Amino acid sequence: MSWTQPQELDRLILIITLPLSSAIILTNLLIIVGIACNRQLHTTPNYFFLSLLVAAVCTGVALPFVPRMGLDRPLPFHACMLVHIFPNFLLLSFLFNLVMVHYERYLCIASPLHYSRFWVHRCFPAALLAVWMPPLLYASLPAFGWNSWSEPGPQDNSTNPVQAGRAGNCSRSKCGVSELCSYRQVFPKAFIYVEVYGLLLPGIISIAAMTARVLCLAHKQLRDICRLQRAVGQDGGQAREQRLNLRYAKCVAVVSLTFLVCWVPYVVSLHMSVVRFHGGGTVGSSSNIVLSCVGIGSMAIIPVILGLANRQYTEPIRELLGKLRDRCSGRLISGDGPA
């Protein structure tokens, strides 16, 4: 690969990721401000969602660096580990936080009377550590030895007298000397397979299963409400039942569309990266970079969708925008009036 091609790929990454990353960071920060300004939202469920928003902001920060993990760059050992481990930790923590938010809300809906007895409600600090510490520990495993970093042979040390003198004390890659940094040297195949098929995909499947279970519970409650209305024989019961069924159908359609738009691109990009990694193909190609950016970006907008769907989260921002709009309109009216 020539040096001009990595520069073109870097430019492509910036063009795709910077607008998407800026939008993700700004929107999540606005929702965080909305939750912080409303004291009625200072509850355990909203604390979990606040942790998810912080993880989403971190994901937005790491988004421009994730596609660069597929590019080979001359970096020393510790810098190479950092630019690969830190974005991976942020992505894993985002998924863990997302699973925890869905799990907490599932418990609240499935067992509303016994919700306060569950451990996620009674032991909030432990639950918070459970969504941040395991991703950090797993992502840091390559730095503690589970990597494929290749040490230079005797012929590499003989080409440089200075390095040959240091050969007895430290290896070339770990003494601050730049070598070609590649994701294949940082992440072994077993590490990739465990992360994808042991952490990421099971997390996505669990989110889908909990969402489907909540929809089933909502449909069951809807049928009970309609049956009760028919038994009471209220006027307009049939029209009210049709409105409830229509609202439920819209809810199912929105959830299904959100899942298709947000998760399918990420799962496809994840699987394509694993296939190319296993086959020895080039992960740093332009098509794979575009697919990776779209997949991660679509996944990172899930907290934005969840936050904008709750009017309480956006109420302070809407009030501020309303005041600004009224002030601007007042100035325009006063400016158009007689002198």
mmCIF file of N, CA, C and O in Angstrom, residues 109 209-223 248 252:
data_model
loop_
_atom_site.group_PDB
_atom_site.id
_atom_site.type_symbol
_atom_site.label_atom_id
_atom_site.label_comp_id
_atom_site.label_asym_id
_atom_site.label_seq_id
_atom_site.Cartn_x
_atom_site.Cartn_y
_atom_site.Cartn_z
ATOM 1 N N ILE A 109 -41.105 -3.250 33.501
ATOM 2 C CA ILE A 109 -42.367 -3.550 32.829
ATOM 3 C C ILE A 109 -42.849 -4.960 33.158
ATOM 4 O O ILE A 109 -44.046 -5.187 33.384
ATOM 5 N N ALA A 209 -34.382 -9.641 22.139
ATOM 6 C CA ALA A 209 -35.286 -10.534 22.874
ATOM 7 C C ALA A 209 -36.071 -9.766 23.944
ATOM 8 O O ALA A 209 -37.286 -9.967 24.103
ATOM 9 N N MET A 210 -35.404 -8.871 24.678
ATOM 10 C CA MET A 210 -36.110 -8.101 25.707
ATOM 11 C C MET A 210 -37.115 -7.140 25.075
ATOM 12 O O MET A 210 -38.219 -6.949 25.610
ATOM 13 N N THR A 211 -36.757 -6.546 23.939
ATOM 14 C CA THR A 211 -37.698 -5.654 23.257
ATOM 15 C C THR A 211 -38.919 -6.424 22.772
ATOM 16 O O THR A 211 -40.063 -5.954 22.906
ATOM 17 N N ALA A 212 -38.696 -7.609 22.199
ATOM 18 C CA ALA A 212 -39.820 -8.424 21.738
ATOM 19 C C ALA A 212 -40.697 -8.864 22.900
ATOM 20 O O ALA A 212 -41.936 -8.886 22.793
ATOM 21 N N ARG A 213 -40.088 -9.189 24.031
ATOM 22 C CA ARG A 213 -40.866 -9.595 25.205
ATOM 23 C C ARG A 213 -41.717 -8.441 25.730
ATOM 24 O O ARG A 213 -42.876 -8.638 26.131
ATOM 25 N N VAL A 214 -41.161 -7.239 25.733
ATOM 26 C CA VAL A 214 -41.930 -6.067 26.173
ATOM 27 C C VAL A 214 -43.117 -5.818 25.249
ATOM 28 O O VAL A 214 -44.224 -5.496 25.697
ATOM 29 N N LEU A 215 -42.912 -5.977 23.944
ATOM 30 C CA LEU A 215 -44.014 -5.808 23.001
ATOM 31 C C LEU A 215 -45.097 -6.867 23.226
ATOM 32 O O LEU A 215 -46.293 -6.573 23.110
ATOM 33 N N CYS A 216 -44.688 -8.079 23.537
ATOM 34 C CA CYS A 216 -45.673 -9.132 23.820
ATOM 35 C C CYS A 216 -46.473 -8.813 25.083
ATOM 36 O O CYS A 216 -47.693 -9.025 25.132
ATOM 37 N N LEU A 217 -45.789 -8.313 26.117
ATOM 38 C CA LEU A 217 -46.490 -7.927 27.340
ATOM 39 C C LEU A 217 -47.460 -6.772 27.073
ATOM 40 O O LEU A 217 -48.580 -6.748 27.604
ATOM 41 N N ALA A 218 -47.030 -5.823 26.253
ATOM 42 C CA ALA A 218 -47.920 -4.708 25.914
ATOM 43 C C ALA A 218 -49.143 -5.190 25.145
ATOM 44 O O ALA A 218 -50.270 -4.724 25.369
ATOM 45 N N HIS A 219 -48.944 -6.146 24.243
ATOM 46 C CA HIS A 219 -50.084 -6.690 23.481
ATOM 47 C C HIS A 219 -51.040 -7.458 24.386
ATOM 48 O O HIS A 219 -52.273 -7.367 24.225
ATOM 49 N N LYS A 220 -50.501 -8.167 25.348
ATOM 50 C CA LYS A 220 -51.357 -8.886 26.288
ATOM 51 C C LYS A 220 -52.180 -7.917 27.129
ATOM 52 O O LYS A 220 -53.391 -8.125 27.342
ATOM 53 N N GLN A 221 -51.550 -6.854 27.619
ATOM 54 C CA GLN A 221 -52.285 -5.858 28.388
ATOM 55 C C GLN A 221 -53.326 -5.147 27.531
ATOM 56 O O GLN A 221 -54.417 -4.811 28.014
ATOM 57 N N LEU A 222 -53.006 -4.931 26.274
ATOM 58 C CA LEU A 222 -53.963 -4.299 25.370
ATOM 59 C C LEU A 222 -55.204 -5.174 25.187
ATOM 60 O O LEU A 222 -56.344 -4.679 25.199
ATOM 61 N N ARG A 223 -55.000 -6.469 25.036
ATOM 62 C CA ARG A 223 -56.141 -7.373 24.901
ATOM 63 C C ARG A 223 -56.982 -7.399 26.168
ATOM 64 O O ARG A 223 -58.216 -7.466 26.118
ATOM 65 N N TYR A 248 -50.733 0.577 19.015
ATOM 66 C CA TYR A 248 -49.823 -0.556 19.209
ATOM 67 C C TYR A 248 -49.137 -0.933 17.896
ATOM 68 O O TYR A 248 -47.933 -1.236 17.887
ATOM 69 N N VAL A 252 -45.097 -1.016 17.178
ATOM 70 C CA VAL A 252 -44.364 -2.160 16.624
ATOM 71 C C VAL A 252 -43.613 -1.758 15.355
ATOM 72 O O VAL A 252 -42.459 -2.160 15.145
#
